[in-house]
PDB file of C-alpha atoms in Angstrom:
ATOM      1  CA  UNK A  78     -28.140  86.731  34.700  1.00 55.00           C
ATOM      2  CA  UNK A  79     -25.603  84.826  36.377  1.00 61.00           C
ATOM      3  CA  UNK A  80     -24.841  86.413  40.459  1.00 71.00           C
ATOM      4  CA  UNK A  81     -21.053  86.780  40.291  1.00 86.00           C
ATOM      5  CA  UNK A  82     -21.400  87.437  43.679  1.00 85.00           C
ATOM      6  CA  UNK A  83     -22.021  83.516  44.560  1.00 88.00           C
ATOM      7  CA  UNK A  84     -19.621  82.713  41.871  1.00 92.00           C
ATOM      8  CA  UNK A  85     -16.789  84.194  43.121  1.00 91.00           C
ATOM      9  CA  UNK A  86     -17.846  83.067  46.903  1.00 87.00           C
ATOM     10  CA  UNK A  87     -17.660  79.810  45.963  1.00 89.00           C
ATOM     11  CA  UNK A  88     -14.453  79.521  44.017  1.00 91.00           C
ATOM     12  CA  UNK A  89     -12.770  81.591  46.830  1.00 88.00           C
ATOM     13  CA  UNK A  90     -14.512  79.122  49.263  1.00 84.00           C
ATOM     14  CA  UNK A  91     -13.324  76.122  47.019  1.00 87.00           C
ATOM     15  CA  UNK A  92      -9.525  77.881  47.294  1.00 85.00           C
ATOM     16  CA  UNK A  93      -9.112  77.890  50.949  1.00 80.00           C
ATOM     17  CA  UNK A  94     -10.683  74.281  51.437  1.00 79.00           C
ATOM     18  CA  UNK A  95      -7.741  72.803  48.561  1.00 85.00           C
ATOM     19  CA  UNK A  96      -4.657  75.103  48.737  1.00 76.00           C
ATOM     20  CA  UNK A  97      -3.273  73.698  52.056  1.00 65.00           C
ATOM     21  CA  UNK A  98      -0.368  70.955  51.571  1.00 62.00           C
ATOM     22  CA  UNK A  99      -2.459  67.654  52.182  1.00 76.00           C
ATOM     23  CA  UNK A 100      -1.884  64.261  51.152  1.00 82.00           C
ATOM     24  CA  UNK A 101      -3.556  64.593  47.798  1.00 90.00           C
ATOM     25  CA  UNK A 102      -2.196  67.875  46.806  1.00 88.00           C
ATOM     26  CA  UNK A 103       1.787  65.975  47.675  1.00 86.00           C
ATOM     27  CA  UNK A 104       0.967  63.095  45.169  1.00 90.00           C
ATOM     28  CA  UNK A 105      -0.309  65.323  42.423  1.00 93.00           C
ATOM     29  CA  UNK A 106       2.717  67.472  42.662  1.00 89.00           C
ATOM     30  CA  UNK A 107       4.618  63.677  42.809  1.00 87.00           C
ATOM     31  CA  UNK A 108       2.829  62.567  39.457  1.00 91.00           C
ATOM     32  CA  UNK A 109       3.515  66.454  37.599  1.00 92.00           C
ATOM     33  CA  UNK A 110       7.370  66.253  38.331  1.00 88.00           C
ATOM     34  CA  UNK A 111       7.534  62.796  37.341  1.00 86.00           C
ATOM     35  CA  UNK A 112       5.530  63.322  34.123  1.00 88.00           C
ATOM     36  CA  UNK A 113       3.384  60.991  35.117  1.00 91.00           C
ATOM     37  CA  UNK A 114      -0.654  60.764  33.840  1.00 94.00           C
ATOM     38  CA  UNK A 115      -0.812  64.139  35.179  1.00 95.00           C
ATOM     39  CA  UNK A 116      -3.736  64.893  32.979  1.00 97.00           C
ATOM     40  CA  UNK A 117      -6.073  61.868  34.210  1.00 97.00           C
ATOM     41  CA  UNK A 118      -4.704  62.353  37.916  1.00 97.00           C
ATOM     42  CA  UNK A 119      -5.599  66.129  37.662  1.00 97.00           C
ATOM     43  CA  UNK A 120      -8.926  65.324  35.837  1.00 97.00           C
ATOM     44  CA  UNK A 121      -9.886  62.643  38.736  1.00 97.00           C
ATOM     45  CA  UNK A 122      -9.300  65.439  41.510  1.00 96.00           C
ATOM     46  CA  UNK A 123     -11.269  67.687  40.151  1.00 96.00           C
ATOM     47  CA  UNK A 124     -14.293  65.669  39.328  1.00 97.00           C
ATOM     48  CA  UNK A 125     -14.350  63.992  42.723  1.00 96.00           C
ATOM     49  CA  UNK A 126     -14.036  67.557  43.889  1.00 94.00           C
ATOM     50  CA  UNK A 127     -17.007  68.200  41.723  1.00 95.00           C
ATOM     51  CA  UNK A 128     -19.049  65.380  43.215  1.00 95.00           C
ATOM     52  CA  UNK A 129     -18.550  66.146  46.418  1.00 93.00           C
ATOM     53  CA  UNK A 130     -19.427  69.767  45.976  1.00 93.00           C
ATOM     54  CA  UNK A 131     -22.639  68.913  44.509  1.00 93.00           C
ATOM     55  CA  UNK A 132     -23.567  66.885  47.017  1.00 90.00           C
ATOM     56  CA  UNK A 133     -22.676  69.095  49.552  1.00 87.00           C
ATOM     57  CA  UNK A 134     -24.462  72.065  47.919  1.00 87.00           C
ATOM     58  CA  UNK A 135     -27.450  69.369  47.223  1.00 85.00           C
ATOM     59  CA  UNK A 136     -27.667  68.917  51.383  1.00 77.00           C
ATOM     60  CA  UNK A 137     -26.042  65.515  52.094  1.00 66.00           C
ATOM     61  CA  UNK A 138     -24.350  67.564  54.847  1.00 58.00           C
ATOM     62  CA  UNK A 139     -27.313  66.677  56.551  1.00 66.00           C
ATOM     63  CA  UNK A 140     -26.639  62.903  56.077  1.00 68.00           C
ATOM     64  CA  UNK A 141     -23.776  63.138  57.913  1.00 64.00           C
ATOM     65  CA  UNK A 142     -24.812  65.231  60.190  1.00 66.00           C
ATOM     66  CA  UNK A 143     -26.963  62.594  61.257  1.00 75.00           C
ATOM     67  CA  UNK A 144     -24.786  59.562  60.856  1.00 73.00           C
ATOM     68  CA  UNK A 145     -21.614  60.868  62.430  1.00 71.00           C
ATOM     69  CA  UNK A 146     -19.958  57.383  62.371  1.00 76.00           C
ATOM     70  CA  UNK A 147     -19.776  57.366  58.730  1.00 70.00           C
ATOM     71  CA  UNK A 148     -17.231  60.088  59.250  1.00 67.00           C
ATOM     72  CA  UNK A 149     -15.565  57.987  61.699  1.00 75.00           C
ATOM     73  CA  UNK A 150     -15.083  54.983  59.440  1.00 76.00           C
ATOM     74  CA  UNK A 151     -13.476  57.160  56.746  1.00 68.00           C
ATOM     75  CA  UNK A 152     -11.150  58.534  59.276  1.00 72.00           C
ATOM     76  CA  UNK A 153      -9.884  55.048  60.576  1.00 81.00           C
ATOM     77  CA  UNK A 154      -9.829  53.541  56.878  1.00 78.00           C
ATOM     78  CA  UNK A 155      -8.087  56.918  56.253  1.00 72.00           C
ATOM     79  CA  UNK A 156      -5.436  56.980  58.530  1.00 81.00           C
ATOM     80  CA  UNK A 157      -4.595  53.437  57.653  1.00 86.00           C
ATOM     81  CA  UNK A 158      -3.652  54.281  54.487  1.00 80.00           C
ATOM     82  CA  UNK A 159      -1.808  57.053  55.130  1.00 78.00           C
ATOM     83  CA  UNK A 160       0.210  55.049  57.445  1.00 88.00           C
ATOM     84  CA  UNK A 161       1.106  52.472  54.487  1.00 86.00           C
ATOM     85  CA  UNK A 162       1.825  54.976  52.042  1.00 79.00           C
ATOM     86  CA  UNK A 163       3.745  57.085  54.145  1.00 85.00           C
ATOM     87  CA  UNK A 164       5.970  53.866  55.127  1.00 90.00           C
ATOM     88  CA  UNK A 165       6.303  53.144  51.542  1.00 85.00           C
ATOM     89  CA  UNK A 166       7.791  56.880  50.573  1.00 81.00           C
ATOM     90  CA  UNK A 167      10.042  56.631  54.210  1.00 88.00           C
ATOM     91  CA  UNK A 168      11.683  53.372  52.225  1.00 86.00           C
ATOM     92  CA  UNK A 169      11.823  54.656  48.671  1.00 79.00           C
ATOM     93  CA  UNK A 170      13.785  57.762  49.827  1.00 80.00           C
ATOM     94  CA  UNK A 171      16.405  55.309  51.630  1.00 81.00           C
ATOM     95  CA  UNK A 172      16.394  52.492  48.862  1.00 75.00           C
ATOM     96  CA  UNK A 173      15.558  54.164  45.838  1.00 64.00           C
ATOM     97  CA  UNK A 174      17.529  55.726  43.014  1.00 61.00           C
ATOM     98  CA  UNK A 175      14.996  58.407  41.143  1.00 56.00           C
ATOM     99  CA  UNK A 176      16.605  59.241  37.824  1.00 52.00           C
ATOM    100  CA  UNK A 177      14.076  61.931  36.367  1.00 49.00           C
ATOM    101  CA  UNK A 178      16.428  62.405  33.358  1.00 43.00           C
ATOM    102  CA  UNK A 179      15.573  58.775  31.990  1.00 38.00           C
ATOM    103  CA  UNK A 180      13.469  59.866  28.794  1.00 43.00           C
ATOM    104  CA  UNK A 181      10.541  56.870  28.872  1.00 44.00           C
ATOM    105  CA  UNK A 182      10.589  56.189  32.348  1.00 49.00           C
ATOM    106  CA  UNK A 183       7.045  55.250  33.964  1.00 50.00           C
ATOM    107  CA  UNK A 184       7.562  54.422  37.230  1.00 60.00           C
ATOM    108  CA  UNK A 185       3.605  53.537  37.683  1.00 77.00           C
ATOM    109  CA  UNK A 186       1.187  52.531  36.033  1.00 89.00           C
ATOM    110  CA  UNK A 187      -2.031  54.621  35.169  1.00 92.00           C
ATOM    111  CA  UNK A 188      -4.211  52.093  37.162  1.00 93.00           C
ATOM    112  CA  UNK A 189      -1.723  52.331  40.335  1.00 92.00           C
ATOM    113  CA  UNK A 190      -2.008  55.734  40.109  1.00 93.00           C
ATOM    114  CA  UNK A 191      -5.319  56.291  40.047  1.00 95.00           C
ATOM    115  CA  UNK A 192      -5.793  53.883  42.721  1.00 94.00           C
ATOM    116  CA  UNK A 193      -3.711  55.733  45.119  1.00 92.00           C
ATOM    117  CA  UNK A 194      -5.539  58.752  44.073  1.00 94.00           C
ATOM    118  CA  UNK A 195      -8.443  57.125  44.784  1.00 95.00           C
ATOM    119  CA  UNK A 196      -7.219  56.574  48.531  1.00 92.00           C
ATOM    120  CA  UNK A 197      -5.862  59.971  48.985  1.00 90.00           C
ATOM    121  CA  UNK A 198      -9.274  61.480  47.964  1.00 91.00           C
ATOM    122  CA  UNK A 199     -12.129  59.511  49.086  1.00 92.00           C
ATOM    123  CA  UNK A 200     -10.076  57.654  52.287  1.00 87.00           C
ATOM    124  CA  UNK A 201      -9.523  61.347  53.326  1.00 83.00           C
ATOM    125  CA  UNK A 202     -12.420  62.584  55.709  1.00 79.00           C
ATOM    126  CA  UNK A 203     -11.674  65.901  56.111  1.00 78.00           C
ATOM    127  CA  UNK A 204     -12.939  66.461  52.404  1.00 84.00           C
ATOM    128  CA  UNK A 205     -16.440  65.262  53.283  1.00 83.00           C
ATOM    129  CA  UNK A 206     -16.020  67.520  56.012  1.00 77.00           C
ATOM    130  CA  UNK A 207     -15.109  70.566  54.173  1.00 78.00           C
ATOM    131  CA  UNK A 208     -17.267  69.738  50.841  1.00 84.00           C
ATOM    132  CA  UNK A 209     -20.209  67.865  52.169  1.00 80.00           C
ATOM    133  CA  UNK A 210     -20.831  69.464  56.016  1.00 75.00           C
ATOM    134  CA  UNK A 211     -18.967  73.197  55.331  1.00 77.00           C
ATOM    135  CA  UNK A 212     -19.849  73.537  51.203  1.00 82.00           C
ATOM    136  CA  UNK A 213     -23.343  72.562  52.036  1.00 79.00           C
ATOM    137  CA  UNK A 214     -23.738  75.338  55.087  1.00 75.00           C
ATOM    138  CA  UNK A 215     -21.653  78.238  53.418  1.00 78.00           C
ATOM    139  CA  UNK A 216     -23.922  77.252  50.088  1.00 83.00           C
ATOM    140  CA  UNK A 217     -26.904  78.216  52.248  1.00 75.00           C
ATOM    141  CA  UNK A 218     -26.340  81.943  52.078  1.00 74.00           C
ATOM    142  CA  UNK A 219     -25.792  82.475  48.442  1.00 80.00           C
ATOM    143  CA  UNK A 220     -29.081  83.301  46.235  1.00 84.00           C
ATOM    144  CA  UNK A 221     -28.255  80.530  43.412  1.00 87.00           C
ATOM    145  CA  UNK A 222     -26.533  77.503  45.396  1.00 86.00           C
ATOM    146  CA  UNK A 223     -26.049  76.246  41.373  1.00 90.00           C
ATOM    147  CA  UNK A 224     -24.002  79.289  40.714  1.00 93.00           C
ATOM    148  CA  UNK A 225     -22.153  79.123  44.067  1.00 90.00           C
ATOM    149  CA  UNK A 226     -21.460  75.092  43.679  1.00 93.00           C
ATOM    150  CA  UNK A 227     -19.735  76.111  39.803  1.00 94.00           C
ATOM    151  CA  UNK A 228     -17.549  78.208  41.579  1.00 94.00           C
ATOM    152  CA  UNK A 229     -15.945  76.173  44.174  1.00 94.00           C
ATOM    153  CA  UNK A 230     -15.621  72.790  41.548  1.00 96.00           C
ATOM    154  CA  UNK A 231     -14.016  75.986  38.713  1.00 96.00           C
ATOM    155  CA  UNK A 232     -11.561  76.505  41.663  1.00 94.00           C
ATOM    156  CA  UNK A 233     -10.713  72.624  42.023  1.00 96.00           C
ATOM    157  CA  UNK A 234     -10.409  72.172  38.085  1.00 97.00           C
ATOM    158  CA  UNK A 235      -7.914  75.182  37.824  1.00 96.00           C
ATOM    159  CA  UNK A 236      -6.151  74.065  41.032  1.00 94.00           C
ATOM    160  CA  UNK A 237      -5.270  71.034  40.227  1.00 96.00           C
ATOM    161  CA  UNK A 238      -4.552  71.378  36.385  1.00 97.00           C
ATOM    162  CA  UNK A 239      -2.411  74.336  37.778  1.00 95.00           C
ATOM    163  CA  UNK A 240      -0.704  72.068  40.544  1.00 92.00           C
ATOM    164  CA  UNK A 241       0.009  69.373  38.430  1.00 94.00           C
ATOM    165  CA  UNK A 242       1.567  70.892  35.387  1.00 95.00           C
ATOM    166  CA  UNK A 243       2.795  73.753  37.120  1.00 93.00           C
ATOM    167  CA  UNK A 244       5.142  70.906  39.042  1.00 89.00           C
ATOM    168  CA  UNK A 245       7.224  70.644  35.555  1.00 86.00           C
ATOM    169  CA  UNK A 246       9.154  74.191  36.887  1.00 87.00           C
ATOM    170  CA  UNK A 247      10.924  72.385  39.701  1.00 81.00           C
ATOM    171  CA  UNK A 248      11.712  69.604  37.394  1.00 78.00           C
ATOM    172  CA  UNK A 249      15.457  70.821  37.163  1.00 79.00           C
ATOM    173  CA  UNK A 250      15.575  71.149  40.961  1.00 76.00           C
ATOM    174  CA  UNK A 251      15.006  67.121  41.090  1.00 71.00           C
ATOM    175  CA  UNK A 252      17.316  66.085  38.346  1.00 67.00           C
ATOM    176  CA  UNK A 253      19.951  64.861  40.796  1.00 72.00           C
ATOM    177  CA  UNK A 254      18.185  61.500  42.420  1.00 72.00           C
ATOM    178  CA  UNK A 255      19.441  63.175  46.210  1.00 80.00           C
ATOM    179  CA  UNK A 256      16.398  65.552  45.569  1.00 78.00           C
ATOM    180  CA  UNK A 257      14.006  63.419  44.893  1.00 72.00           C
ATOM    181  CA  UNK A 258      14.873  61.160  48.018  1.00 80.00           C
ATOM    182  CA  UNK A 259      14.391  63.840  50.096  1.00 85.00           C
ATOM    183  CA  UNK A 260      11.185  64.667  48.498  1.00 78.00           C
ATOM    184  CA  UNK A 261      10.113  61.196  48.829  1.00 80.00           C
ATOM    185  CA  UNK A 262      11.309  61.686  52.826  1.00 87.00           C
ATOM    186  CA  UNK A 263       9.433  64.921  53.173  1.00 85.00           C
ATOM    187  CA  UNK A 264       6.162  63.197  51.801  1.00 80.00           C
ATOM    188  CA  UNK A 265       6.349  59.781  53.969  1.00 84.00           C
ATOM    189  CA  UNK A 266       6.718  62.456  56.898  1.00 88.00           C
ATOM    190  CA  UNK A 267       3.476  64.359  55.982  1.00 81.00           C
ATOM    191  CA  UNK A 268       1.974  61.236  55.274  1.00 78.00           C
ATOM    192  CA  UNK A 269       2.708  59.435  58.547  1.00 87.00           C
ATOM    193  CA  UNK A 270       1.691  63.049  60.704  1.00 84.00           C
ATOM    194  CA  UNK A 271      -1.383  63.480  58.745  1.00 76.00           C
ATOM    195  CA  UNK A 272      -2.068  59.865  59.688  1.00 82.00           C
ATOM    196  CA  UNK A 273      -1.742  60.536  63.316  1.00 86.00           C
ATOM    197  CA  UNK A 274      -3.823  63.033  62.754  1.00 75.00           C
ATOM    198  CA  UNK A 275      -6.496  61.513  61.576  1.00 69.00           C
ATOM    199  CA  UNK A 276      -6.075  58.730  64.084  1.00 78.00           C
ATOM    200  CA  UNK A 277      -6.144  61.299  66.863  1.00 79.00           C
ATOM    201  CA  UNK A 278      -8.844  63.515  65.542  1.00 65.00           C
ATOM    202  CA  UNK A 279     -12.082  63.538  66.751  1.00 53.00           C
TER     203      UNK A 279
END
């Protein structure tokens, strides 16, 4: 019988690690109101969420526990592209026209896309921290670390899917392009404190 107990520790675990506004959680919400591959950028989230979960749960907290500088190298590589990226959205909101109305518009392609995805996931150290180090300690304390691991990668798969389709609401919102540049502002903000941050963090 399966401990709902662990279950439900681990989705609400897997909750409070994703919910906060974070670099990855901006460009998914990016892609949904621009209609873009939402369904393979969702999808990618939540399976890296799911390998890093499992590993976590597995023990490699314990691996970098004991190699602390791998950490450190995805922090630097991290904030680097943060920095880029955040430059990038600073000029699009300044230069760019958005037109969100334009039926057919793709603005990026699926490989871009899941490129920068790539970045904003595994370039971001603070999810080995919270999925690898704090996953794998919490998981500790639950009878069936299996059970508790399904619930914290069910709360990444309905996050995201709910993130990036949920996005289509505020679709009227950025039908005028002035919207969207501020969007685009707000973002390369985030992304350029977030790569202080990282830059700072220790």
């Amino acid at each position: 019988m399966i401990n709902t107990t662990d279950y439900i520790s681990g989705m609400l675990l897997g909750l409070s690690l994703i919910i906060a506004i974070g670099s990855q959680n901006a460009f998914v919400l990016k892609q949904g109101l621009k209609r873009e591959h939402i369904f393979f950028i969702c999808l990618f989230c939540a399976l890296s969420d799911a390998i890093l979960i499992s590993a976590g749960v597995a023990g490699f907290g314990a691996v970098t526990a004991r190699y602390p500088h791998l950490v450190d190298m995805a922090r630097i590589a991290g904030a680097l592209f943060l920095l880029v990226y955040g430059l990038q959205s600073l000029y699009a909101s300044w230069r760019t026209s958005h037109a969100l109305t334009v039926e057919g518009q793709v603005v990026t392609s699926l490989k871009k896309s899941l490129l920068l995805c790539f970045g904003f996931t595994w370039l971001n150290p603070h999810v080995y921290l919270d999925t690898l180090v704090l996953m794998g300690m919490v998981s500790t304390g639950a009878s069936s670390k299996v059970v508790f691991a399904s619930g914290a990668v069910t709360a990444s798969f309905v996050f995201f899917f709910a993130l990036g389709y949920g996005a289509r609401l505020l679709r009227p919102l950025f039908a005028a392009p002035k919207a969207w540049n501020i969007l685009d502002a707000l973002v390369g903000i985030l992304m350029l404190y977030l790569s202080w941050h990282l830059y700072h963090s220790s």
